[in-house]
Coordinates of N, CA and C in Angstrom, one line a residue:
M1 N -58.9 -54.2 26.3 CA -59.8 -53.6 25.3 C -60.2 -52.2 25.6
R2 N -60.1 -51.3 25.4 CA -59.9 -49.6 25.3 C -61.3 -49.3 25.3
I3 N -62.4 -49.0 25.8 CA -63.3 -48.2 25.6 C -63.9 -47.4 25.9
T4 N -64.2 -46.2 25.4 CA -63.9 -44.9 25.5 C -65.4 -44.9 25.8
D5 N -65.9 -44.3 26.4 CA -67.2 -43.4 27.1 C -67.5 -42.2 27.0
I6 N -68.4 -41.8 26.4 CA -68.5 -40.2 25.7 C -70.0 -39.8 26.4
R7 N -70.2 -39.0 28.1 CA -71.8 -38.9 28.3 C -72.3 -36.9 27.6
L8 N -73.4 -37.0 26.7 CA -73.1 -35.8 26.4 C -74.3 -35.0 27.4
N9 N -74.5 -33.8 27.6 CA -75.5 -33.2 29.1 C -76.3 -31.8 28.0
G10 N -77.2 -31.7 27.7 CA -78.1 -31.0 27.4 C -79.7 -31.0 27.4
R11 N -80.3 -30.5 26.9 CA -81.5 -30.0 27.3 C -82.6 -30.6 26.2
G12 N -83.7 -31.2 26.2 CA -84.2 -31.8 25.3 C -84.5 -31.0 24.2
G13 N -84.3 -31.5 23.0 CA -85.0 -30.7 21.9 C -83.5 -29.5 20.9
Q14 N -82.6 -29.9 22.1 CA -80.6 -29.3 21.7 C -79.8 -30.6 20.1
G15 N -80.4 -31.8 20.5 CA -79.6 -32.2 19.5 C -78.6 -32.9 20.5
A16 N -78.9 -33.4 21.3 CA -77.9 -34.2 22.5 C -77.7 -35.3 22.0
V17 N -78.8 -36.4 21.6 CA -79.0 -37.4 20.7 C -78.4 -37.5 19.6
T18 N -78.9 -36.7 18.7 CA -78.5 -36.7 17.4 C -77.2 -36.6 17.5
A19 N -76.1 -35.6 18.0 CA -74.5 -36.0 18.0 C -74.2 -36.9 18.7
S20 N -75.1 -37.5 19.4 CA -74.4 -38.7 20.3 C -74.3 -39.9 18.8
R21 N -75.1 -39.7 18.4 CA -75.2 -40.7 17.2 C -74.6 -40.2 15.8
L22 N -73.7 -39.5 15.4 CA -73.4 -39.0 14.7 C -72.1 -39.5 15.0
L23 N -71.5 -38.7 16.1 CA -70.5 -39.5 16.7 C -70.0 -40.4 16.8
G24 N -71.6 -41.8 16.8 CA -70.8 -42.8 16.7 C -70.6 -43.2 15.2
E25 N -71.6 -42.6 14.4 CA -71.7 -43.2 12.8 C -70.2 -42.4 12.3
A26 N -69.6 -41.6 12.7 CA -68.1 -41.6 12.6 C -67.0 -42.0 12.9
A27 N -67.2 -42.4 14.3 CA -66.2 -43.4 14.9 C -66.9 -45.2 13.6
I28 N -67.7 -45.6 13.5 CA -68.2 -46.7 12.4 C -67.2 -46.3 11.2
K29 N -67.6 -45.2 10.2 CA -66.4 -44.9 9.3 C -65.1 -45.1 9.2
E30 N -65.1 -44.8 10.8 CA -63.5 -45.3 10.7 C -63.0 -47.0 11.2
G31 N -63.6 -47.4 11.0 CA -63.8 -48.8 11.1 C -63.6 -49.5 13.2
Q32 N -64.2 -48.5 14.1 CA -64.5 -48.4 15.4 C -65.9 -49.1 15.3
Y33 N -65.7 -49.7 16.7 CA -67.2 -49.9 17.1 C -67.6 -49.4 18.1
T34 N -69.1 -49.3 18.1 CA -69.5 -48.3 18.9 C -71.1 -48.5 19.0
H35 N -71.7 -48.0 20.4 CA -73.2 -47.7 20.5 C -72.9 -46.7 21.0
A36 N -74.6 -46.2 20.8 CA -75.4 -44.6 20.7 C -76.3 -44.6 21.2
F37 N -76.4 -44.0 22.5 CA -78.0 -44.1 22.8 C -78.4 -42.4 23.8
P38 N -79.7 -42.4 23.7 CA -80.0 -41.5 24.8 C -80.7 -42.2 26.1
N39 N -80.6 -40.8 27.2 CA -81.6 -41.8 28.4 C -83.0 -40.6 28.9
F40 N -83.6 -40.6 28.8 CA -84.5 -40.2 29.2 C -85.5 -40.7 29.5
G41 N -86.6 -39.8 29.8 CA -88.7 -40.2 30.1 C -88.9 -40.1 29.5
P42 N -90.2 -39.9 30.5 CA -91.0 -38.7 29.1 C -91.0 -36.6 29.1
E43 N -89.7 -36.2 29.5 CA -89.3 -35.0 30.0 C -90.2 -34.1 28.3
R44 N -90.1 -33.1 28.6 CA -90.5 -32.4 27.7 C -89.2 -31.1 27.4
A45 N -89.3 -31.2 26.4 CA -88.4 -29.6 25.3 C -87.9 -29.0 26.8
G46 N -86.6 -28.9 26.7 CA -85.9 -27.9 27.9 C -85.5 -29.1 28.7
A47 N -86.2 -29.8 29.3 CA -85.5 -30.7 30.3 C -83.9 -31.3 30.1
P48 N -83.4 -31.7 31.0 CA -82.3 -32.0 30.6 C -82.5 -33.4 30.2
V49 N -81.1 -33.8 29.4 CA -81.4 -35.1 28.5 C -79.1 -35.2 28.6
T50 N -79.7 -36.9 28.8 CA -78.5 -37.2 28.7 C -77.9 -38.1 27.7
S51 N -77.1 -38.2 27.4 CA -76.9 -39.0 25.3 C -76.2 -39.4 25.7
F52 N -74.8 -41.2 25.4 CA -74.2 -41.8 25.3 C -73.1 -42.1 23.8
T53 N -72.5 -41.8 23.8 CA -71.6 -42.6 22.6 C -70.7 -43.7 23.5
R54 N -70.0 -44.9 23.0 CA -69.3 -45.5 23.8 C -69.0 -46.2 22.4
I55 N -67.3 -46.1 22.4 CA -66.4 -46.1 20.9 C -65.3 -47.1 21.6
C56 N -65.0 -48.1 21.0 CA -63.7 -49.3 20.8 C -63.5 -49.5 19.6
P57 N -61.9 -49.6 20.0 CA -61.1 -50.0 17.9 C -61.8 -51.1 18.3
E58 N -61.9 -52.5 19.1 CA -62.4 -53.8 18.4 C -64.0 -54.0 19.3
P59 N -64.9 -55.4 18.9 CA -65.7 -55.6 19.2 C -66.3 -55.6 21.0
F60 N -67.4 -55.3 21.2 CA -67.9 -55.1 22.5 C -69.3 -55.5 22.3
T61 N -69.6 -56.0 23.5 CA -70.6 -56.4 24.1 C -71.5 -55.5 25.4
E62 N -70.8 -55.0 26.0 CA -71.6 -53.7 27.2 C -72.3 -52.7 26.5
K63 N -73.4 -52.7 27.3 CA -75.0 -52.2 26.4 C -75.4 -51.4 27.7
T64 N -75.0 -51.3 28.8 CA -75.8 -50.7 30.1 C -75.4 -49.1 29.8
E65 N -75.8 -48.4 30.5 CA -76.0 -47.2 30.1 C -74.8 -46.7 31.0
V66 N -73.4 -45.4 30.8 CA -72.9 -44.8 30.8 C -72.5 -44.2 32.3
F67 N -72.2 -44.9 33.5 CA -72.0 -44.4 34.7 C -70.8 -43.9 34.8
E68 N -69.6 -43.8 34.4 CA -68.4 -43.3 34.8 C -68.1 -42.7 33.6
P69 N -68.1 -41.8 33.0 CA -67.8 -41.5 31.6 C -66.4 -40.8 31.3
D70 N -65.7 -41.2 30.5 CA -63.7 -40.6 29.9 C -64.5 -39.6 30.0
V71 N -64.7 -39.0 29.4 CA -65.6 -37.0 28.7 C -67.1 -37.3 29.0
V72 N -67.3 -36.2 29.8 CA -68.6 -35.3 29.5 C -68.6 -33.9 28.8
V73 N -69.6 -33.9 27.8 CA -69.7 -32.9 26.9 C -71.2 -31.8 27.7
V74 N -70.8 -31.0 27.6 CA -72.0 -29.9 28.0 C -72.6 -29.0 27.0
I75 N -72.9 -29.6 26.4 CA -74.2 -28.3 25.7 C -74.5 -27.8 25.9
D76 N -75.5 -27.7 27.1 CA -76.3 -26.2 27.6 C -75.5 -26.1 29.0
P77 N -74.5 -24.4 28.8 CA -74.7 -23.9 30.1 C -75.1 -24.0 30.9
T78 N -76.2 -24.0 31.4 CA -77.0 -23.5 32.2 C -77.6 -24.6 33.1
L79 N -76.9 -26.1 32.2 CA -77.3 -27.1 33.5 C -75.9 -26.9 34.5
L80 N -74.7 -26.2 34.1 CA -74.0 -26.6 35.6 C -74.4 -25.5 36.7
G81 N -73.9 -26.2 37.7 CA -75.2 -25.8 39.4 C -76.3 -26.5 39.4
E82 N -77.2 -27.3 38.2 CA -78.2 -27.7 38.1 C -78.1 -29.1 38.1
V83 N -77.3 -29.5 37.7 CA -77.4 -31.4 37.2 C -76.0 -31.3 37.5
P84 N -75.9 -32.7 38.0 CA -74.1 -33.0 38.3 C -73.8 -33.6 37.0
V85 N -73.4 -32.8 36.4 CA -72.8 -33.0 35.2 C -71.4 -34.3 35.0
A86 N -70.2 -33.2 35.9 CA -69.1 -34.6 37.0 C -69.5 -35.7 36.9
Q87 N -70.7 -35.5 37.6 CA -70.8 -36.9 37.9 C -70.2 -39.2 37.7
G88 N -69.6 -39.2 38.5 CA -69.3 -40.4 37.3 C -67.4 -40.2 37.4
L89 N -67.6 -38.9 36.8 CA -66.2 -38.9 35.2 C -65.1 -39.8 36.3
K90 N -64.2 -40.5 35.6 CA -63.0 -41.0 35.1 C -62.1 -39.9 36.3
K91 N -61.1 -40.1 36.9 CA -59.8 -39.3 37.4 C -59.1 -39.1 36.1
G92 N -59.2 -38.2 35.9 CA -57.9 -37.6 34.7 C -59.2 -37.5 33.3
G93 N -60.3 -37.3 33.8 CA -60.9 -37.9 32.8 C -61.1 -35.8 31.7
T94 N -61.8 -35.8 31.1 CA -62.1 -34.8 30.2 C -63.7 -34.2 29.4
I95 N -63.9 -32.8 30.3 CA -65.1 -31.8 30.6 C -65.2 -31.1 29.2
V96 N -65.8 -30.3 28.3 CA -65.7 -30.0 27.2 C -67.1 -29.4 27.5
C97 N -66.8 -27.8 27.2 CA -68.8 -27.3 28.2 C -68.6 -26.1 26.9
N98 N -69.8 -25.4 26.8 CA -70.1 -24.4 25.9 C -70.2 -23.5 27.1
Y99 N -69.2 -22.9 27.4 CA -69.3 -21.6 28.2 C -69.0 -20.4 27.6
S100 N -69.6 -19.0 27.9 CA -69.0 -18.3 27.5 C -67.7 -17.3 28.2
G101 N -68.1 -17.6 29.1 CA -66.8 -16.9 30.7 C -65.5 -17.2 30.2
K102 N -64.9 -17.2 31.4 CA -63.3 -17.7 31.1 C -63.1 -18.1 31.7
L103 N -61.9 -19.4 31.3 CA -62.4 -20.6 31.4 C -62.1 -20.6 32.8
E104 N -61.1 -19.9 33.7 CA -61.3 -20.0 35.4 C -62.6 -19.9 36.0
E105 N -63.0 -19.1 35.4 CA -64.6 -19.2 36.3 C -64.8 -20.2 35.6
L106 N -65.2 -21.0 34.8 CA -65.8 -22.2 34.5 C -65.2 -23.9 35.2
K107 N -63.8 -23.6 35.7 CA -62.9 -24.5 36.5 C -64.1 -24.2 38.2
K108 N -64.6 -23.1 38.2 CA -64.9 -23.4 39.6 C -66.2 -24.2 39.9
Y109 N -66.8 -24.5 38.8 CA -68.5 -25.4 38.4 C -67.5 -26.8 39.0
F110 N -66.1 -27.2 38.6 CA -65.5 -28.3 38.8 C -64.6 -29.0 40.2
E111 N -64.1 -27.6 41.2 CA -63.7 -28.0 42.3 C -63.8 -29.2 43.1
G112 N -62.5 -29.6 42.7 CA -62.8 -31.1 43.4 C -62.7 -32.5 42.4
V113 N -62.4 -32.1 41.5 CA -62.5 -33.0 40.6 C -61.6 -33.0 39.4
D114 N -60.9 -34.2 39.7 CA -60.0 -34.3 38.9 C -60.4 -34.5 37.3
A115 N -60.0 -33.6 36.6 CA -60.7 -33.3 35.0 C -59.6 -32.6 34.3
N116 N -59.9 -32.9 32.9 CA -58.8 -32.0 31.8 C -60.2 -30.7 31.3
I117 N -60.3 -30.4 31.6 CA -61.1 -29.0 31.6 C -61.5 -27.9 30.3
H118 N -62.0 -27.9 29.0 CA -61.7 -27.4 28.0 C -63.6 -26.6 27.9
K119 N -63.2 -25.5 27.3 CA -64.6 -24.5 26.9 C -64.5 -24.3 25.9
V120 N -65.5 -23.8 25.0 CA -65.6 -23.1 23.6 C -67.2 -22.1 23.6
D121 N -67.3 -21.0 23.2 CA -68.4 -20.7 23.2 C -69.5 -21.3 21.9
A122 N -69.6 -22.5 22.0 CA -70.4 -22.9 21.1 C -71.4 -22.0 20.8
S123 N -72.6 -21.4 21.4 CA -73.9 -20.7 21.2 C -73.5 -20.1 20.7
K124 N -72.6 -19.0 20.1 CA -72.0 -18.0 19.9 C -71.7 -18.6 18.5
I125 N -70.8 -19.6 18.2 CA -70.6 -19.7 16.9 C -71.7 -20.5 16.4
A126 N -72.9 -20.8 16.8 CA -73.5 -21.4 16.3 C -74.3 -20.5 15.6
V127 N -75.2 -19.1 16.9 CA -75.7 -18.1 15.9 C -75.0 -17.0 14.7
E128 N -74.0 -17.0 14.9 CA -72.7 -16.6 14.0 C -72.8 -17.5 12.6
E129 N -72.9 -18.7 12.9 CA -72.3 -19.7 11.2 C -73.7 -19.8 11.5
L130 N -74.8 -20.5 12.1 CA -76.2 -21.0 11.6 C -77.1 -20.4 11.7
G131 N -77.3 -19.4 12.3 CA -78.5 -18.6 12.7 C -79.3 -18.6 13.9
V132 N -78.9 -19.2 14.3 CA -79.8 -20.8 15.2 C -79.0 -20.8 16.3
D133 N -79.5 -20.7 18.0 CA -78.3 -21.5 19.2 C -78.8 -22.8 18.9
K134 N -77.8 -23.5 18.3 CA -78.0 -25.1 17.9 C -76.5 -25.8 18.3
P135 N -76.2 -25.7 19.3 CA -74.8 -26.1 19.3 C -74.4 -27.5 19.0
N136 N -75.1 -28.5 19.3 CA -74.8 -29.4 19.3 C -73.6 -30.2 18.5
M137 N -73.7 -29.9 17.5 CA -72.8 -30.5 16.4 C -70.9 -29.1 16.8
I138 N -70.8 -28.3 17.2 CA -70.2 -27.4 17.1 C -69.7 -28.5 18.5
M139 N -69.8 -28.3 19.8 CA -69.7 -29.3 20.4 C -68.4 -30.7 20.2
L140 N -69.2 -31.2 19.2 CA -68.3 -32.3 19.1 C -67.3 -32.1 18.4
G141 N -67.0 -31.2 17.4 CA -65.9 -30.0 16.6 C -65.0 -30.1 18.2
A142 N -65.3 -28.9 18.7 CA -64.3 -28.9 19.9 C -63.8 -30.1 20.6
L143 N -65.0 -30.9 20.8 CA -64.2 -32.4 21.7 C -63.2 -32.8 20.8
L144 N -63.4 -32.9 19.7 CA -62.6 -33.7 18.8 C -60.7 -33.0 18.9
K145 N -60.7 -32.3 19.3 CA -59.9 -30.5 19.5 C -58.8 -31.4 20.4
V146 N -59.7 -32.0 21.5 CA -58.6 -32.5 23.2 C -58.9 -33.5 23.2
R147 N -59.8 -34.5 21.7 CA -60.0 -35.6 22.3 C -60.6 -36.5 21.0
P148 N -59.4 -37.0 20.7 CA -59.6 -37.2 19.2 C -59.4 -38.9 18.6
L149 N -61.1 -39.0 19.7 CA -61.8 -40.2 19.6 C -62.1 -40.4 18.4
V150 N -62.7 -39.2 17.1 CA -62.5 -40.4 15.7 C -61.7 -38.8 15.0
K151 N -61.7 -38.5 13.1 CA -61.3 -37.5 12.7 C -62.1 -36.7 12.2
L152 N -61.9 -35.3 12.3 CA -63.1 -34.3 12.0 C -63.4 -34.4 11.0
E153 N -63.4 -35.0 9.9 CA -63.4 -35.1 8.5 C -64.2 -36.3 8.9
S154 N -64.6 -37.1 9.7 CA -65.1 -38.1 9.3 C -66.7 -37.6 9.8
L155 N -66.1 -37.1 11.0 CA -67.8 -36.7 11.1 C -68.1 -35.3 10.2
I156 N -68.0 -34.8 9.8 CA -68.0 -33.5 9.3 C -69.0 -35.0 7.9
D157 N -67.9 -35.9 7.3 CA -68.6 -36.9 6.2 C -70.0 -36.8 6.5
V158 N -69.7 -37.4 8.0 CA -71.3 -38.0 8.3 C -72.5 -37.0 8.8
T159 N -71.8 -35.8 9.6 CA -72.9 -34.5 9.2 C -73.9 -34.1 8.2
K160 N -72.9 -33.7 7.1 CA -73.4 -33.5 6.0 C -74.1 -34.5 5.1
E161 N -73.6 -36.3 5.3 CA -75.0 -37.2 4.7 C -76.0 -36.7 5.5
R162 N -76.0 -36.6 6.7 CA -77.5 -36.2 7.4 C -78.2 -34.8 7.4
F163 N -77.2 -34.5 7.0 CA -77.8 -33.1 6.9 C -77.6 -32.0 5.6
K164 N -78.2 -32.8 4.7 CA -77.8 -32.3 3.0 C -77.9 -30.2 2.6
G165 N -76.9 -30.2 2.0 CA -76.7 -28.9 1.7 C -76.5 -27.6 2.5
S166 N -77.3 -26.5 2.5 CA -76.8 -25.4 3.1 C -75.9 -26.1 4.8
V167 N -77.0 -26.6 5.0 CA -77.5 -27.0 6.7 C -76.1 -27.9 7.0
G168 N -75.7 -28.4 5.7 CA -74.6 -29.4 7.0 C -73.8 -28.5 6.5
E169 N -73.1 -27.9 5.4 CA -72.1 -27.1 5.1 C -71.9 -25.9 5.8
K170 N -72.7 -25.5 6.6 CA -72.9 -24.8 7.7 C -72.2 -25.2 8.7
N171 N -72.7 -26.3 9.5 CA -72.4 -26.9 10.5 C -71.2 -27.3 10.4
A172 N -70.7 -28.0 9.3 CA -69.4 -28.0 9.1 C -68.1 -27.3 9.8
K173 N -68.6 -26.0 8.8 CA -67.9 -24.6 9.5 C -67.6 -24.8 10.7
A174 N -69.2 -24.2 11.3 CA -69.1 -24.2 12.6 C -68.4 -25.5 13.5
M175 N -68.2 -26.3 12.6 CA -66.9 -27.1 14.1 C -65.7 -27.6 13.7
R176 N -65.3 -26.8 12.5 CA -64.0 -26.9 12.4 C -63.2 -25.0 12.8
R177 N -64.7 -24.1 13.0 CA -64.4 -23.3 13.9 C -64.2 -23.5 15.7
A178 N -65.1 -24.3 15.5 CA -64.8 -24.9 16.9 C -63.8 -25.5 17.2
Y179 N -63.2 -26.4 16.3 CA -62.0 -27.2 16.6 C -60.7 -26.4 16.9
E180 N -60.9 -25.1 16.1 CA -59.8 -24.0 15.9 C -59.9 -23.1 17.5
E181 N -61.1 -23.0 18.2 CA -61.4 -22.1 19.3 C -61.6 -22.7 20.7
V182 N -61.3 -24.3 20.6 CA -61.7 -24.7 22.2 C -60.1 -24.3 22.5
E183 N -61.0 -24.1 24.3 CA -59.5 -23.6 25.2 C -59.4 -24.9 26.3

């Protein structure tokens, strides 16, 4: 059985929990099995938050927190250097960061970590496409390009079901853009 564990790192109010759940819903839509859950205490908006999605093609019963993720998604680049976002990442795992600088600069944050590191300027895309710096769903578009856990269209479908009208359409456009722009 091949379970894929994903950890999303963000700040309270940035939508890490929503992104985690919608990624799980997209997996279910494709006939996979999933658990999606947050890990936070009484933190306030802006405090570091982690959320997890566990995806498997077969039924599974593991319900623990993800301590050794296959994939790490960093929604807020200010967490780099502040929070050990790569902690526990499996050897050869994947890191996808919201980062506006050069990829080589980003890799300096992860010296000694055996990972495939990718970046996309999701905040820029969010501001341009959504009118607000809310990059949570945009990061999933980038993630699916480098780790096709589900089809991008499945994620877009569940996003449009959750966010009706123009908000869903704008998120879909932004996710497609991130999918194309991720390095």
